[in-house]
Coordinates of C-alpha atoms and ligand atoms in Angstrom, one line a residue:
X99 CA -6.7 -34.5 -5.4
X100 CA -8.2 -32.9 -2.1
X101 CA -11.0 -34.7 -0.3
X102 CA -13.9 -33.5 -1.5
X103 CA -12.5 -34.4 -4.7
X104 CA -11.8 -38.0 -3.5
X105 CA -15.1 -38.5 -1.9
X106 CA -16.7 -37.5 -5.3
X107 CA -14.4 -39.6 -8.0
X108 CA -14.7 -42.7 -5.1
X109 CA -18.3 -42.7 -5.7
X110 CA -18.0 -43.1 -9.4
X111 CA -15.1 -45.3 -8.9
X112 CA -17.6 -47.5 -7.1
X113 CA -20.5 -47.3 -9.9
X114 CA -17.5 -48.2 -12.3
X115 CA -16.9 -51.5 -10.8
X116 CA -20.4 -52.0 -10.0
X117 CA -21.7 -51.6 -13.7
X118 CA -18.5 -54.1 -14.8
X119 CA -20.1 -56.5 -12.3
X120 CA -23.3 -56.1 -13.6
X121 CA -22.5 -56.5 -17.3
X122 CA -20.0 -59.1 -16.8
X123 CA -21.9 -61.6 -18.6
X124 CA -21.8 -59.8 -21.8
X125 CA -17.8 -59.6 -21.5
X126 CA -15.8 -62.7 -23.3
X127 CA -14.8 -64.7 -20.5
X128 CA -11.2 -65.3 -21.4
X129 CA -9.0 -61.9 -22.6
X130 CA -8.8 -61.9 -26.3
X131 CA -5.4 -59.7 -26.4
X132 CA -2.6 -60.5 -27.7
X133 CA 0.8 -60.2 -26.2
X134 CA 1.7 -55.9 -26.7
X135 CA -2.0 -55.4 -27.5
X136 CA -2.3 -53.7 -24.1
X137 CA 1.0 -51.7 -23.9
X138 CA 0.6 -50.3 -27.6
X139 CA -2.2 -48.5 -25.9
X140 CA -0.4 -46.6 -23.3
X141 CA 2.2 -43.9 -24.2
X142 CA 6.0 -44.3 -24.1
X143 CA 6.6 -41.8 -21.1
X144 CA 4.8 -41.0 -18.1
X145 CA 2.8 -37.5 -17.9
X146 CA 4.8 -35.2 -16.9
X147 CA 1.8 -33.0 -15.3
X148 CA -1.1 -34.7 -13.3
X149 CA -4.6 -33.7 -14.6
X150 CA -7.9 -35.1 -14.4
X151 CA -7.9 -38.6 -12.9
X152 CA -11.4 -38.9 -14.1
X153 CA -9.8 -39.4 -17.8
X154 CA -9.2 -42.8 -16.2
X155 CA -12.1 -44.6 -17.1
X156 CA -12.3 -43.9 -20.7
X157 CA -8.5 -45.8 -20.5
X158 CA -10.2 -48.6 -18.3
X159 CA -12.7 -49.0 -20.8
X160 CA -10.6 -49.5 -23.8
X161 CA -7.0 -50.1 -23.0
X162 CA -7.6 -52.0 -19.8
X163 CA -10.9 -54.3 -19.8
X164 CA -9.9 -55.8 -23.2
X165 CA -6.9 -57.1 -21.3
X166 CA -9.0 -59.1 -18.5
X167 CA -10.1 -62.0 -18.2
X168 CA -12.8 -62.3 -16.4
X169 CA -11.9 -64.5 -13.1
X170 CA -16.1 -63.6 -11.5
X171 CA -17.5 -64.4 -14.8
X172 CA -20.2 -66.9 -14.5
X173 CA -18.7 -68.9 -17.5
X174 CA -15.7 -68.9 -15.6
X175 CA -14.2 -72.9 -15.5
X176 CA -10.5 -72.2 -15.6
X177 CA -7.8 -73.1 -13.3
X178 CA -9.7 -72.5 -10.2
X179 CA -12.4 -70.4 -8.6
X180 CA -10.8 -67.1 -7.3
X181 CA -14.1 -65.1 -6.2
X182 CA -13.7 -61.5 -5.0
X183 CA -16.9 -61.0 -3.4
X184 CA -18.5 -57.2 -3.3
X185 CA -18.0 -57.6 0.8
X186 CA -14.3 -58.1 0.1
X187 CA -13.8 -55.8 -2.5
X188 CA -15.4 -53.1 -0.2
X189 CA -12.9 -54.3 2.5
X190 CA -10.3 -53.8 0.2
X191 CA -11.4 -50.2 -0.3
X192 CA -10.9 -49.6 3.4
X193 CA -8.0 -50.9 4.1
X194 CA -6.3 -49.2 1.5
X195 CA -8.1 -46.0 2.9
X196 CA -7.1 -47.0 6.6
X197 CA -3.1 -47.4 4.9
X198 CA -2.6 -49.0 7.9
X199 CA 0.9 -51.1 8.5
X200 CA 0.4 -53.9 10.2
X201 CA 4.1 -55.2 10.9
X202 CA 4.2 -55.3 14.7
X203 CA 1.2 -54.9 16.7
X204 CA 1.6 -51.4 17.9
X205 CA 1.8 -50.1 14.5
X206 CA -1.5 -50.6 14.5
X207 CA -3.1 -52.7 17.1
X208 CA -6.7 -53.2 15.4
X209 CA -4.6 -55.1 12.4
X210 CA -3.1 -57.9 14.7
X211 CA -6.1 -58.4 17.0
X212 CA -8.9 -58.3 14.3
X213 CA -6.6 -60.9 12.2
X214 CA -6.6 -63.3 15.6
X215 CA -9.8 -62.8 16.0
X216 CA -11.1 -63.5 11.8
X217 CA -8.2 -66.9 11.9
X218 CA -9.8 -68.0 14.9
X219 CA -13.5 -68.0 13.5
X220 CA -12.1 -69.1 10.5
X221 CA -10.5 -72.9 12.7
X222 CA -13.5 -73.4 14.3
X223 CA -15.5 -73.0 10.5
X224 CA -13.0 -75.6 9.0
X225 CA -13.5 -77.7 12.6
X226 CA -9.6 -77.3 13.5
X227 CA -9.1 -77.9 17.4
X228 CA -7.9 -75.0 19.2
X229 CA -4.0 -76.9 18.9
X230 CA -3.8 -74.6 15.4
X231 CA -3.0 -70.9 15.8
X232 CA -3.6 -68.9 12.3
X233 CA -1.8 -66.4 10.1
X234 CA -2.7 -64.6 7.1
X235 CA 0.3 -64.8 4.0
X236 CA 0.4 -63.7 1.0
X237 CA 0.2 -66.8 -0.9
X238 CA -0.1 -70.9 -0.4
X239 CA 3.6 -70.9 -2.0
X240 CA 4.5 -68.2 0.7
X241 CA 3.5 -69.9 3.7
X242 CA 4.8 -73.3 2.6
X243 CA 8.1 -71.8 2.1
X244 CA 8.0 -70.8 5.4
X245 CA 6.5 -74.6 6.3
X246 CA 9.6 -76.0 4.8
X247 CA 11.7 -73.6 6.2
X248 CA 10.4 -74.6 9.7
X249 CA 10.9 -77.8 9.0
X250 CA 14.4 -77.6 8.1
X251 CA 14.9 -75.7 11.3
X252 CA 13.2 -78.5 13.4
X253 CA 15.5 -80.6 12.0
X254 CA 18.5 -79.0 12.2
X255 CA 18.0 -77.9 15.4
X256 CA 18.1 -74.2 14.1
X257 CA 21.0 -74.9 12.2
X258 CA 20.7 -71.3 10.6
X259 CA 22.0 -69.5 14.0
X260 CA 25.1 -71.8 12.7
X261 CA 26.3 -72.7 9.6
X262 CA 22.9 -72.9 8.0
X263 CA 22.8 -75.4 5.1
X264 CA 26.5 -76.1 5.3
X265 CA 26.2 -77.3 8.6
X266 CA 24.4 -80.5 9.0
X267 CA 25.8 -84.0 8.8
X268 CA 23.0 -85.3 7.1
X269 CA 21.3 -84.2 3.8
X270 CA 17.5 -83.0 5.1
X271 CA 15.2 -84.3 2.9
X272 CA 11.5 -83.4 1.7
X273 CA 8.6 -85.9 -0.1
X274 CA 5.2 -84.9 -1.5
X275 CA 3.2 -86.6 -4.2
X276 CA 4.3 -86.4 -8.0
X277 CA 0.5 -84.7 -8.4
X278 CA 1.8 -82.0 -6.0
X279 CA 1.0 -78.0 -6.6
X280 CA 4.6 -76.4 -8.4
X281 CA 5.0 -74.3 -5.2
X282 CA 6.0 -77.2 -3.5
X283 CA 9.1 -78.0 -5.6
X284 CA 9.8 -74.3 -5.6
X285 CA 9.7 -74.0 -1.7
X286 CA 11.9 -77.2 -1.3
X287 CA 14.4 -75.3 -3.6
X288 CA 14.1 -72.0 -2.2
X289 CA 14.2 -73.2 0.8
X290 CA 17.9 -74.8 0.0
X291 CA 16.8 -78.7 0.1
X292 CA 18.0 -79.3 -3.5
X293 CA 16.3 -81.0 -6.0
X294 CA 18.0 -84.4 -5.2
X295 CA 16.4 -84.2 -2.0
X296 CA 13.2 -83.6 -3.3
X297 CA 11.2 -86.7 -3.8
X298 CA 8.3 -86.8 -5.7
X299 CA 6.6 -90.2 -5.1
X300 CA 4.4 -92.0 -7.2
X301 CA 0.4 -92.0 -7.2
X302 CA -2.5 -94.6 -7.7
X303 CA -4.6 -94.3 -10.3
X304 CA -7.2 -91.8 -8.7
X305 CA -3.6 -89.6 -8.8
X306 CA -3.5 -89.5 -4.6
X307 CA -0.2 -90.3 -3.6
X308 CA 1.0 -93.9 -2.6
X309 CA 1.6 -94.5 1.1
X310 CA 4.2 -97.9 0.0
X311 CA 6.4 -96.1 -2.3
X312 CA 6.8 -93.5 0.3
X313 CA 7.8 -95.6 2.8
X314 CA 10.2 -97.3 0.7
X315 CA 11.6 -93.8 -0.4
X316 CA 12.0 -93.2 3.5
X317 CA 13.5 -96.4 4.1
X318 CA 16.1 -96.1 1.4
X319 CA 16.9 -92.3 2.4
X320 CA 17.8 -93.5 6.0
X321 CA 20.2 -96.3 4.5
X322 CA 22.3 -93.5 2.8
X323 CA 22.6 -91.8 5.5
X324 CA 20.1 -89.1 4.7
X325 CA 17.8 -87.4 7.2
X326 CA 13.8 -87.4 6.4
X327 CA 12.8 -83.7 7.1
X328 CA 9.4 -82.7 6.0
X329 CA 6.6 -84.9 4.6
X330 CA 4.2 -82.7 2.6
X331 CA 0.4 -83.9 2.0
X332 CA -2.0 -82.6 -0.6
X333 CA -5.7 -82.2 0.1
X334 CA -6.7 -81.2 -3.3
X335 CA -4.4 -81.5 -6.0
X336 CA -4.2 -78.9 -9.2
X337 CA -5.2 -81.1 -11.8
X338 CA -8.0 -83.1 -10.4
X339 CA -8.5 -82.2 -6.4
X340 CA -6.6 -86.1 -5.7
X341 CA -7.1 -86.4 -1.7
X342 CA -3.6 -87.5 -0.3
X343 CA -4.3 -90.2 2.5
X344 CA -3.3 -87.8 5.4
X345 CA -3.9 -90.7 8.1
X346 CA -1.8 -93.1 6.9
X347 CA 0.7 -90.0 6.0
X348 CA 0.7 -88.6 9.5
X349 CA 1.4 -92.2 10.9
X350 CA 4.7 -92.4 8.8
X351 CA 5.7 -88.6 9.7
X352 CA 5.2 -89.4 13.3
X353 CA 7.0 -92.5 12.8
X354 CA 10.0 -90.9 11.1
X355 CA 9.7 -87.9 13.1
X356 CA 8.9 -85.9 9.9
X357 CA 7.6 -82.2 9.9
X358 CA 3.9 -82.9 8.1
X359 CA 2.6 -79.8 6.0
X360 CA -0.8 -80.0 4.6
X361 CA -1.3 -78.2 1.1
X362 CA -5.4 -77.7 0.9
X363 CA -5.1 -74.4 -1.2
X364 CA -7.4 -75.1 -3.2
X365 CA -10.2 -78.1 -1.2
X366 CA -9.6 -76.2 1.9
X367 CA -12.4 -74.5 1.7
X368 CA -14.4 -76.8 1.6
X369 CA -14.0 -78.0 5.2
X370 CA -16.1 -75.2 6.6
X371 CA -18.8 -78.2 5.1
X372 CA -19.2 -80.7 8.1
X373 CA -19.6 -83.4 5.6
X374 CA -16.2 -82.9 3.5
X375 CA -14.0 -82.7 6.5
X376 CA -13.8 -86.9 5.8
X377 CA -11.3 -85.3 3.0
X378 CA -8.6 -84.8 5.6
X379 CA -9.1 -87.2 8.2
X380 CA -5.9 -87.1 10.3
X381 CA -5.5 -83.4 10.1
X382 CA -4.7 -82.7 13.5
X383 CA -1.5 -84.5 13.1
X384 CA -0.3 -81.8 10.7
X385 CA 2.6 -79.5 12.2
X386 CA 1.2 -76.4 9.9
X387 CA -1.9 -76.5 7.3
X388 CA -2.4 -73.8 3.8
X389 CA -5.7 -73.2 2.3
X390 CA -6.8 -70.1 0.3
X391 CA -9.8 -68.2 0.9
X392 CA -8.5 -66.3 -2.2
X393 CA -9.7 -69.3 -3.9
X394 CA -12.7 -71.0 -3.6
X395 CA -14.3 -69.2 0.0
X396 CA -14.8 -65.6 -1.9
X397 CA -12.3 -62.9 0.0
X398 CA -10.8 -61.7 -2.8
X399 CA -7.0 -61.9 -3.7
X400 CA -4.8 -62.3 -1.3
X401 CA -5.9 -64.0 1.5
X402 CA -3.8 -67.3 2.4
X403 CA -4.4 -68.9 6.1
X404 CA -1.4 -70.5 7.3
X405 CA -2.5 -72.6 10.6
X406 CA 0.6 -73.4 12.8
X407 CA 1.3 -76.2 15.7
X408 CA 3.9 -74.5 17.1
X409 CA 4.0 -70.7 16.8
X410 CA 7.3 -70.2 18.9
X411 CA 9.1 -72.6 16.8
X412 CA 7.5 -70.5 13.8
X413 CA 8.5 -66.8 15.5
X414 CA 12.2 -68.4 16.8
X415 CA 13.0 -69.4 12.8
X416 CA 11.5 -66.1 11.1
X417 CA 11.7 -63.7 14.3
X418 CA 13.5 -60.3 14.0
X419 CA 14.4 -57.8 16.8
X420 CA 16.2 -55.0 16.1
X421 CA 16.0 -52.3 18.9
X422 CA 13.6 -49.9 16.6
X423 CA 10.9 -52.8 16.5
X424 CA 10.8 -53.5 19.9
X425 CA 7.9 -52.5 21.9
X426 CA 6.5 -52.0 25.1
X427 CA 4.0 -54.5 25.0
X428 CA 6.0 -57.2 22.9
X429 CA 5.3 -59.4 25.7
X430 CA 1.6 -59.7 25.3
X431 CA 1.0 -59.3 22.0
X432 CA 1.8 -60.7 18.6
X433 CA 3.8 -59.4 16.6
X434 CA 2.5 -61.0 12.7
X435 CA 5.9 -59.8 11.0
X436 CA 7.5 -62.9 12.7
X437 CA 5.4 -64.7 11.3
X438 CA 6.8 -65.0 8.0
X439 CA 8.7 -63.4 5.3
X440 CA 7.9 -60.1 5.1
X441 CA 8.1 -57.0 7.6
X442 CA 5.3 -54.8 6.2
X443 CA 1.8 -56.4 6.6
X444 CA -1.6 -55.0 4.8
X445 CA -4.7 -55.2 6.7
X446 CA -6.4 -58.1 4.8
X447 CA -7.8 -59.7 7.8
X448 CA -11.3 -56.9 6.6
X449 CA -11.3 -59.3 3.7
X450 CA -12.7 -62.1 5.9
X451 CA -14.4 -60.2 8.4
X452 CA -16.4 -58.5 5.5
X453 CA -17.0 -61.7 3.8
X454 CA -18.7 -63.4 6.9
X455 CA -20.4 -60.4 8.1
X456 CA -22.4 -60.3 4.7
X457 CA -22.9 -63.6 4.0
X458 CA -22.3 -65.3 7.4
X459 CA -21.1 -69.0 8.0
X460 CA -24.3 -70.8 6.5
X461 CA -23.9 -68.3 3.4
X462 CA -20.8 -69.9 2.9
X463 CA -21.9 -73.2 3.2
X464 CA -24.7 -73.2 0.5
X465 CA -22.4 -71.4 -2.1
X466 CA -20.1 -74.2 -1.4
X467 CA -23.0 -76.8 -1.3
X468 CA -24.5 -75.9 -4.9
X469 CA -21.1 -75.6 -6.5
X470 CA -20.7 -79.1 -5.4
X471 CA -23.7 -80.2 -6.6
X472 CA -23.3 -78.5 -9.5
X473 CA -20.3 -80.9 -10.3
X474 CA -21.7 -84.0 -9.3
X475 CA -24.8 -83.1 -11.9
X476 CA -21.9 -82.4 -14.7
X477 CA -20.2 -85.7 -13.3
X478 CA -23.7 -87.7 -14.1
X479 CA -23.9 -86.3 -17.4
X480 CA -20.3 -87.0 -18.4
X481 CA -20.8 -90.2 -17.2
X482 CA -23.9 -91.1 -19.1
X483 CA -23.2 -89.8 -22.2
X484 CA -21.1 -92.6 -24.4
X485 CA -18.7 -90.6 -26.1
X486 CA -17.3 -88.7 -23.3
X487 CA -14.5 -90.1 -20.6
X488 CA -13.6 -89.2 -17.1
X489 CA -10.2 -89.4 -16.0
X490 CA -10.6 -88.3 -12.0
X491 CA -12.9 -89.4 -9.6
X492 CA -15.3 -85.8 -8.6
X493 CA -14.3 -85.6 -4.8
X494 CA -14.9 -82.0 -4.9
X495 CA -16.1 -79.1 -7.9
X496 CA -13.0 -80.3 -10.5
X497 CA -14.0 -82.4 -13.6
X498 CA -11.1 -83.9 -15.6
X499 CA -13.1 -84.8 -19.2
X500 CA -12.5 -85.9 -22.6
X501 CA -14.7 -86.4 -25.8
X502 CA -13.4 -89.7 -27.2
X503 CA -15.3 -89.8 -30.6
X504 CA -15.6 -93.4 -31.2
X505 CA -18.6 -93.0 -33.3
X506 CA -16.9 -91.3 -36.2
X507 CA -13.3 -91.7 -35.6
X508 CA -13.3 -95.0 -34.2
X509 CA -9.2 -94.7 -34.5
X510 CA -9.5 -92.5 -32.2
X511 CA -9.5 -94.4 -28.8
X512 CA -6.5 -95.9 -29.5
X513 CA -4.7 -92.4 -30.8
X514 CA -3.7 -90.5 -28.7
X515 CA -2.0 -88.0 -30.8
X516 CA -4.9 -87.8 -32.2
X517 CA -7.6 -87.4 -29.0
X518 CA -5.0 -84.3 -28.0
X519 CA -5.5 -82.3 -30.7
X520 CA -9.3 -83.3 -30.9
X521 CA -9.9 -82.0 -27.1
X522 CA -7.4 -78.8 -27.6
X523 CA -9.7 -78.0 -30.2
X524 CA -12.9 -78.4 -27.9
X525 CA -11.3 -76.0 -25.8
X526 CA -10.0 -74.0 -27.8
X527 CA -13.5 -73.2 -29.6
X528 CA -15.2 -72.8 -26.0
X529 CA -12.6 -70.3 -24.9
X530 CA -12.3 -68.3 -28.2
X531 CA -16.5 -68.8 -28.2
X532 CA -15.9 -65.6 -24.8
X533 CA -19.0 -67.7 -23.3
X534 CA -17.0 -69.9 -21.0
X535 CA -13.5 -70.4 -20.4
X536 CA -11.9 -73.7 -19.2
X537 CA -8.5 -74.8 -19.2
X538 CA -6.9 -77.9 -21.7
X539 CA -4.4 -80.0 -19.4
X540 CA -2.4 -83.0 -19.4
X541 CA -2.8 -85.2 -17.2
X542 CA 0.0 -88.3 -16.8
X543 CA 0.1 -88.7 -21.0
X544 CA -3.4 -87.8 -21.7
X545 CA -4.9 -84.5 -23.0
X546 CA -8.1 -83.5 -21.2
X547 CA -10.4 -80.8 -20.5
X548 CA -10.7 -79.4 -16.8
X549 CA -13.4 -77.8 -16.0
X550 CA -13.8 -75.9 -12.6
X551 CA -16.8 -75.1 -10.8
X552 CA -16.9 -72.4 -8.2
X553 CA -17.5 -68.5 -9.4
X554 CA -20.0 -67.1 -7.1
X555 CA -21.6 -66.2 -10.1
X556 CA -22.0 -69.6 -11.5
X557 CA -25.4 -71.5 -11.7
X558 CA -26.7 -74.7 -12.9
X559 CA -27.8 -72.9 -16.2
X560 CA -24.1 -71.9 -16.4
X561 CA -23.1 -75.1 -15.7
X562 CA -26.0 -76.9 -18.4
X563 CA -24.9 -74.3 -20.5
X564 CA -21.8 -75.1 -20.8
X565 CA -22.2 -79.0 -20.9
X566 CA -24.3 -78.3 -24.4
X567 CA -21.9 -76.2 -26.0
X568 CA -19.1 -78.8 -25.1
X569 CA -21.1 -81.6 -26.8
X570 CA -21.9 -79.2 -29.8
X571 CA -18.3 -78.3 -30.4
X572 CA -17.0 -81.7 -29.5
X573 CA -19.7 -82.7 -32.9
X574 CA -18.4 -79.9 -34.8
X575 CA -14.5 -79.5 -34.7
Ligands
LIG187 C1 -3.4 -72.7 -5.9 C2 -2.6 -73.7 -5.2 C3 -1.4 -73.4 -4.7 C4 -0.7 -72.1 -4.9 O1 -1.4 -71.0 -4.4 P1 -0.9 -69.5 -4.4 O2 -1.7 -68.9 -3.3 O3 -1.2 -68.9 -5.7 O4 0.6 -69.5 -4.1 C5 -0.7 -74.4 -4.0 N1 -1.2 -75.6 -3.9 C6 -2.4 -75.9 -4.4 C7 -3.0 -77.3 -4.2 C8 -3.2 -75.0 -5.0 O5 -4.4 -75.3 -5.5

């Protein structure tokens, strides 16, 4: 492909993605392919000549869309929002024009300073003092990996210049809330804790974790000798956005001298809204915060912000510096691939820029505001219709729902074999219906239906929409 060539297909590249936006609503929310579906259509070997890429979109059209599901669908109420708005998409495009590396900051000096500059905007939106310094990861279960990996470095006092994990006298170990996001378990592995050093405490019945328990956990972990490492607190739970009580956490991690990492993947988001930031009251205490904008904010995957205390504590346990990364100006610059994991770096900080440039802070805000609202006018429905059950408090745009038919299967309330396969089948008729897409979840025994609220797409006719075909399925099945 030559350039004029590129600058012709781009256009129509463009007009593709733009007509799949614009018909999106017509597309069945969740993929209906099954597993092979989408292979079978491709041939066993690669093609041995190149030839027209423009033969692309017929394959896009019918070997590729069937296999999506539909993430910036309006009817979208699975798992969580992950919006990829045009600005970010656009963003996308130029950074993978610009091919840019942004490992070290003289391999290209715009990616490091426009990625301070974006991380900074973004603190002062979610009302962070100027004590946090930001990074962009990959991923919320990257940079708590890395949180956890600071914090066994705290406490080892950088045991892994040593002996590493063999070292220590005491066994380091990590608590967060039996409610807490997967990646926290796998970053306490990863990160060579071991699962007996992994406590999972117990939560109160709005499924936040419970301060008591934890200090009892604590306590007993100290009278065997163990050494309390890292003390993780989540702002927005997966199943129903639970609000960990950070305050009364940070007290005990400052008490116990515990490393305390803040998981807001998902709620973070939310703080750029004056009136949420009560969610995580105590925040400043935190050594290092996650939240996705890949989530809920709209710069589309991957954007994670990592915010971080203590930077040199950060670049002294993931530094590197071999003699062909060094640099003139390592002095006065930052250098993001000591930052975390990986050396090579894309330029995603666009993604953000893009995002607020279009839409600016207040943008933001109503987007987040009428997806809120949104929820709370689901919430009142739920809540006034008899046959239906809550099993979360609404802090955010999560509901956690259940039909309990005690009109006509007045067994029902007490059977709970028998409300599962009830609700699977509510959800499963919505999702195969291609109009909206939730996702069917257990939560501590019980079967329920969570729905999401948060494409930028999304409306309160999406959202009424949706609320009627739930109660005419819930009649039907
Ligand atoms: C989504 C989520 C994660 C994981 O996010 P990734 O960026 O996909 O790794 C972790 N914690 C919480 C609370 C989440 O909502």
């Amino acid at each position: 492909m030559n350039n004029d060539e590129f600058r012709k297909l781009g256009h129509q590249f463009i007009d593709w993605v733009a007509d799949y936006r614009a018909n999106l609503r017509d597309l069945p929310v969740m993929s209906p392919a099954k597993p092979g579906d989408i292979r079978g259509k491709f041939p066993k070997s690669p093609p041995p000549q190149g030839g027209d890429l423009r033969e692309v979109f017929a394959d896009l059209d019918t070997a590729v869309l069937p296999g999506i599901t539909h993430w910036n669908h309006p009817g979208f109420f699975a798992y969580f929002p992950s919006n990829t708005s045009y600005a970010s998409i656009l963003a996308d495009l130029v950074a993978s024009g610009l091919g840019a590396q942004g490992m070290s900051w003289q391999t290209s000096p715009a990616a490091t300073e426009v990625e301070e500059v974006v991380m900074d905007w973004l603190r002062q939106m979610l009302g962070l003092s100027e004590a946090f310094t930001g990074v962009i990861h990959d991923t919320a279960s990257t940079a708590t990996l890395c949180a956890l990996i600071c914090a066994r470095e705290k406490a080892s006092n950088f045991g892994q210049t040593r002996n590493g994990l063999q070292g220590g006298a005491s066994k380091l170990v990590v608590y967060a809330s039996d409610q807490s996001h997967s990646s926290i378990e796998k970053a306490a592995l990863l990160a060579g804790f071991g699962k007996a050093n992994l406590r999972l405490i117990e939560t109160d019945k709005d499924h936040a974790l419970r301060v008591e328990p934890l200090l009892l956990a604590i306590q007993e972990d100290i009278a065997m000798g163990k050494r309390p490492c890292a003390l993780v607190a989540c702002i927005g739970t997966t199943a129903t956005t639970a609000i960990d009580p950070l305050k009364r956490m940070a007290e005990l991690a400052e008490k116990y001298r515990l490393w305390l990492h803040v998981d807001a993947a998902m709620a973070g988001s939310a703080m750029i809204l004056p009136e949420c930031r009560w969610l995580w009251e105590g925040v400043e205490a935190a050594d290092s915060i996650v939240l996705n904008p890949h989530k809920w904010l709209g710069t589309g995957f991957d954007l994670s912000a990592y915010y971080a205390k203590d930077p040199q504590h950060l670049i002294r346990v993931m530094g590197t510096n071999p003699s062909y990364l060094r640099t003139a100006h390592d002095e006065e610059v930052k250098n993001f691939r000591d930052w975390g994991v990986p050396l090579g770096r894309r330029f995603r900080s666009l993604k953000l820029w893009f995002l607020l440039l279009d839409q600016g802070v207040e943008g933001l805000q109503n987007r987040l505001r009428r997806d809120l609202a949104n929820a709370g006018w689901l919430k009142d429905q739920v809540d006034k219709a008899g046959d239906w059950e809550r099993l979360a408090p609404v802090p955010l745009q999560t509901l956690c729902i259940r039909h309990v038919p005690d009109r006509f299967m007045p067994q029902a309330r007490k059977d709970e074999a028998l409300l599962r396969a009830h609700n699977l089948a509510i959800a499963e008729t919505v999702n195969r219906s291609g109009r909206a897409y939730l996702t069917p979840s257990v939560l501590k025994g019980k079967q329920m239906i969570r729905v999401s609220i948060g494409a930028e797409g999304t409306e309160r006719k999406d959202v009424e929409a949706l609320w009627s075909q739930l109660q005419d399925v819930a009649e039907k099945v």
